[in-house]
Amino acid sequence: MSKNLVPVGLSNRHLHVSREHLDVLFGEGFELTNFKDLSQPGQYATNEKVDIVGSKGTLKGVRILGPTRKETQIEVSLTDGFVLGVKPPVRDSGDLNDSPGVTIVGPKGEVVLEKGVIAAARHIHMHTSDAEKFGVKDKDIVSVKVGGKRGLVFDNVLVRVNPEYALEMHVDIDEGNCAQIKNGDTLEVIK
Amino acid sequence: MSKNLVPVGLSNRHLHVSREHLDVLFGEGFELTNFKDLSQPGQYATNEKVDIVGSKGTLKGVRILGPTRKETQIEVSLTDGFVLGVKPPVRDSGDLNDSPGVTIVGPKGEVVLEKGVIAAARHIHMHTSDAEKFGVKDKDIVSVKVGGKRGLVFDNVLVRVNPEYALEMHVDIDEGNCAQIKNGDTLEVIK
């Protein structure tokens, strides 16, 4: 049987913003501008950056990903959390209940968030055809093996299946450095 | 059969210095002063700190661990490596061949290192009696399981056995944040 391989993308700190918050940060009616398309269809890194201010420190120049979303969500590593002075819970995207807040500083204004800072739980995006080939379905939990001197097996990896997705595993910078993974490395999904 | 459990210690960036380099950094004949004993008998964190300067940036106030060693060795995370602008290889302690250098700045002088910056490979210190109980011997390679939302299995964990060691697994800050481990957490050694 052939191995089930998945390419990796390292997620650096970034945020998704609501239409309402974008108005405050960059001015009424401002439109995000595309810096670079991401591997997930329709998603893009923008040219727009903001500062994220916590009780202990600031992360300067954090990039906004587009398009706008229903709710503003800031995704940082636990290392970033220490810099800010917040404890981001490890969460799936969109699950912001009881997550800490911070202040977002844009060129035209500031937003004081009550919640929205998370450390993204590692996950794999799969097109429907990949899921069929891998023998998994949406919301399955799988393990993923990394080789080498810092080899390990990531457990609790969430699978998200959608006809709009491209095959890619997302981990954050702490996870990438822990396992010595580079962007585009190919890992084996095991069950 | 009972599980083989091991407490974890997170290693933040630190360095070990040679007698010769200590003379340059802090002055001829200077003696390191004990800030806090570490869990390994005879090892201690000192009150002495230095700046580590790379081509891209500086890590300020990096703590020296005592006592002095035969060779100066700087242990940083891969995240720290990006800050410094060096690529530390993942190595067992003492294996410094072809590792990058940096400049160490102390209160009395500077040392320009040709080599000596590594990211420490994760490992477990075991007293001889622990090794007997665990059924392993010096230089064995084991795996260690971490539970929870960021659960994973660390492979390639080096076992070091010595009648002078206390039972403890050492990982760096990247690995700690990746697996959401805190100092003193107890993990399961699996083979």
Tab-separated table of C-alpha atoms in Angstrom, chain A:
chain	number	residue	atom	x	y	z
A	1	MET	CA	0.000	0.000	0.000
A	2	SER	CA	1.335	3.446	-0.839
A	3	LYS	CA	1.915	5.875	2.011
A	4	ASN	CA	-0.529	8.705	2.623
A	5	LEU	CA	1.665	11.784	2.290
A	6	VAL	CA	0.749	15.386	3.045
A	7	PRO	CA	2.749	18.578	2.434
A	8	VAL	CA	3.207	20.914	5.434
A	9	GLY	CA	2.650	24.649	5.691
A	10	LEU	CA	4.068	26.521	8.703
A	11	SER	CA	1.663	29.147	10.002
A	12	ASN	CA	3.387	32.195	11.392
A	13	ARG	CA	1.381	34.533	13.645
A	14	HIS	CA	-1.460	36.211	11.740
A	15	LEU	CA	-4.981	37.455	12.137
A	16	HIS	CA	-8.340	37.380	10.413
A	17	VAL	CA	-10.441	40.528	10.801
A	18	SER	CA	-14.137	41.299	10.685
A	19	ARG	CA	-15.489	43.957	8.292
A	20	GLU	CA	-16.357	46.104	11.292
A	21	HIS	CA	-12.862	45.946	12.798
A	22	LEU	CA	-11.205	46.560	9.419
A	23	ASP	CA	-13.191	49.813	9.198
A	24	VAL	CA	-11.794	50.920	12.565
A	25	LEU	CA	-8.204	49.816	11.926
A	26	PHE	CA	-7.763	51.013	8.328
A	27	GLY	CA	-10.688	53.394	7.759
A	28	GLU	CA	-14.329	53.103	6.680
A	29	GLY	CA	-14.770	50.922	3.590
A	30	PHE	CA	-11.084	49.967	3.314
A	31	GLU	CA	-10.449	46.882	1.174
A	32	LEU	CA	-7.667	44.385	1.966
A	33	THR	CA	-5.072	44.108	-0.803
A	34	ASN	CA	-3.641	40.771	-1.983
A	35	PHE	CA	0.050	40.258	-1.217
A	36	LYS	CA	0.159	36.543	-2.079
A	37	ASP	CA	-2.382	33.779	-2.632
A	38	LEU	CA	-2.266	31.007	-0.017
A	39	SER	CA	-2.553	27.327	-0.870
A	40	GLN	CA	-6.184	27.191	0.271
A	41	PRO	CA	-8.311	28.499	-2.632
A	42	GLY	CA	-9.693	32.009	-2.000
A	43	GLN	CA	-7.381	32.676	0.970
A	44	TYR	CA	-4.580	35.222	0.675
A	45	ALA	CA	-1.921	37.025	2.678
A	46	THR	CA	-2.594	40.773	2.516
A	47	ASN	CA	-0.218	43.720	2.453
A	48	GLU	CA	-1.907	45.003	5.612
A	49	LYS	CA	-0.193	44.633	8.977
A	50	VAL	CA	-1.103	45.685	12.509
A	51	ASP	CA	0.490	45.672	15.949
A	52	ILE	CA	-0.881	43.310	18.589
A	53	VAL	CA	-0.516	44.742	22.095
A	54	GLY	CA	-0.765	42.626	25.251
A	55	SER	CA	-0.198	43.405	28.917
A	56	LYS	CA	3.478	42.405	28.758
A	57	GLY	CA	4.575	43.187	25.231
A	58	THR	CA	3.799	43.912	21.592
A	59	LEU	CA	4.040	41.858	18.402
A	60	LYS	CA	4.752	44.391	15.684
A	61	GLY	CA	3.725	44.078	12.037
A	62	VAL	CA	1.428	41.052	12.263
A	63	ARG	CA	-0.057	40.230	8.870
A	64	ILE	CA	-3.794	40.128	8.161
A	65	LEU	CA	-5.052	37.209	6.066
A	66	GLY	CA	-7.976	37.835	3.740
A	67	PRO	CA	-10.811	37.828	3.012
A	68	THR	CA	-12.592	39.351	6.039
A	69	ARG	CA	-14.383	36.923	8.346
A	70	LYS	CA	-17.424	37.073	10.573
A	71	GLU	CA	-15.254	37.367	13.687
A	72	THR	CA	-11.759	38.730	14.291
A	73	GLN	CA	-9.373	35.917	15.253
A	74	ILE	CA	-5.682	36.217	16.152
A	75	GLU	CA	-3.542	33.100	15.761
A	76	VAL	CA	-0.241	33.114	17.637
A	77	SER	CA	2.199	30.529	18.966
A	78	LEU	CA	2.520	29.842	22.685
A	79	THR	CA	5.940	31.523	22.420
A	80	ASP	CA	4.172	34.652	21.124
A	81	GLY	CA	1.723	34.324	24.016
A	82	PHE	CA	4.589	34.728	26.507
A	83	VAL	CA	5.713	37.888	24.692
A	84	LEU	CA	2.185	39.343	24.815
A	85	GLY	CA	1.458	38.174	28.348
A	86	VAL	CA	-1.620	36.122	27.403
A	87	LYS	CA	-2.266	32.382	27.465
A	88	PRO	CA	-3.802	31.437	24.127
A	89	PRO	CA	-5.808	28.196	24.350
A	90	VAL	CA	-5.061	25.564	21.682
A	91	ARG	CA	-8.230	25.680	19.583
A	92	ASP	CA	-9.724	24.824	16.236
A	93	SER	CA	-10.344	27.868	14.066
A	94	GLY	CA	-13.540	29.743	14.989
A	95	ASP	CA	-13.702	28.424	18.572
A	96	LEU	CA	-13.038	31.645	20.477
A	97	ASN	CA	-15.066	31.177	23.670
A	98	ASP	CA	-13.150	32.264	26.771
A	99	SER	CA	-10.015	33.031	24.756
A	100	PRO	CA	-8.016	36.086	25.919
A	101	GLY	CA	-8.253	39.539	24.350
A	102	VAL	CA	-5.600	42.027	23.269
A	103	THR	CA	-5.489	45.439	21.610
A	104	ILE	CA	-5.041	45.661	17.833
A	105	VAL	CA	-3.386	48.855	16.596
A	106	GLY	CA	-3.897	49.838	12.954
A	107	PRO	CA	-2.939	52.991	11.040
A	108	LYS	CA	-6.374	54.575	11.517
A	109	GLY	CA	-7.525	53.262	14.866
A	110	GLU	CA	-7.451	50.676	17.612
A	111	VAL	CA	-9.672	47.753	18.521
A	112	VAL	CA	-9.793	46.440	22.076
A	113	LEU	CA	-10.753	42.774	21.759
A	114	GLU	CA	-12.554	40.995	24.597
A	115	LYS	CA	-11.543	37.617	23.145
A	116	GLY	CA	-10.047	36.149	20.001
A	117	VAL	CA	-6.447	35.088	20.673
A	118	ILE	CA	-5.833	31.378	20.093
A	119	ALA	CA	-3.012	28.971	19.281
A	120	ALA	CA	-4.333	27.068	16.269
A	121	ALA	CA	-4.682	23.322	16.768
A	122	ARG	CA	-2.767	21.459	14.079
A	123	HIS	CA	-4.978	20.225	11.275
A	124	ILE	CA	-4.987	18.904	7.722
A	125	HIS	CA	-7.003	20.455	4.899
A	126	MET	CA	-8.101	17.848	2.384
A	127	HIS	CA	-9.994	17.963	-0.846
A	128	THR	CA	-12.849	15.422	-0.961
A	129	SER	CA	-10.820	13.279	-3.347
A	130	ASP	CA	-7.826	13.225	-0.941
A	131	ALA	CA	-10.083	12.099	1.905
A	132	GLU	CA	-11.371	9.235	-0.235
A	133	LYS	CA	-7.840	8.184	-1.120
A	134	PHE	CA	-6.701	8.450	2.540
A	135	GLY	CA	-9.808	6.629	3.798
A	136	VAL	CA	-10.795	9.402	6.224
A	137	LYS	CA	-13.738	11.761	6.630
A	138	ASP	CA	-14.292	15.320	7.841
A	139	LYS	CA	-13.465	15.788	11.552
A	140	ASP	CA	-11.551	12.505	11.832
A	141	ILE	CA	-8.501	12.588	14.098
A	142	VAL	CA	-5.284	11.127	12.692
A	143	SER	CA	-1.600	10.945	13.598
A	144	VAL	CA	1.229	12.255	11.451
A	145	LYS	CA	4.816	10.972	11.512
A	146	VAL	CA	7.900	13.180	11.203
A	147	GLY	CA	11.329	11.594	10.677
A	148	GLY	CA	14.856	12.774	11.441
A	149	LYS	CA	16.838	13.695	14.537
A	150	ARG	CA	13.787	15.484	15.983
A	151	GLY	CA	11.406	12.815	14.728
A	152	LEU	CA	8.018	12.494	16.420
A	153	VAL	CA	4.430	11.498	15.846
A	154	PHE	CA	1.836	14.266	16.101
A	155	ASP	CA	-1.353	12.839	17.626
A	156	ASN	CA	-4.745	14.582	17.656
A	157	VAL	CA	-4.452	16.012	14.154
A	158	LEU	CA	-7.875	17.201	12.965
A	159	VAL	CA	-8.879	16.404	9.376
A	160	ARG	CA	-11.037	18.962	7.551
A	161	VAL	CA	-12.536	17.839	4.256
A	162	ASN	CA	-14.087	20.193	1.727
A	163	PRO	CA	-14.316	20.292	-2.072
A	164	GLU	CA	-12.806	23.803	-1.815
A	165	TYR	CA	-9.693	22.692	0.114
A	166	ALA	CA	-6.204	21.838	-1.133
A	167	LEU	CA	-4.227	19.080	0.602
A	168	GLU	CA	-2.013	20.644	3.283
A	169	MET	CA	-1.181	20.179	6.957
A	170	HIS	CA	-0.909	23.324	9.068
A	171	VAL	CA	1.319	23.552	12.124
A	172	ASP	CA	2.563	26.644	13.924
A	173	ILE	CA	6.134	27.869	14.332
A	174	ASP	CA	6.642	26.192	17.730
A	175	GLU	CA	5.587	22.883	16.214
A	176	GLY	CA	7.712	23.444	13.123
A	177	ASN	CA	10.846	24.173	15.167
A	178	CYS	CA	10.129	21.357	17.620
A	179	ALA	CA	10.071	18.797	14.817
A	180	GLN	CA	12.521	20.674	12.551
A	181	ILE	CA	9.973	20.900	9.737
A	182	LYS	CA	10.351	23.267	6.787
A	183	ASN	CA	7.590	24.611	4.555
A	184	GLY	CA	6.748	22.077	1.889
A	185	ASP	CA	8.175	19.049	3.719
A	186	THR	CA	6.088	15.943	3.137
A	187	LEU	CA	4.848	13.938	6.114
A	188	GLU	CA	3.133	10.588	6.490
A	189	VAL	CA	-0.418	10.341	7.794
A	190	ILE	CA	-0.833	7.273	9.984
A	191	LYS	CA	-3.964	6.252	11.806
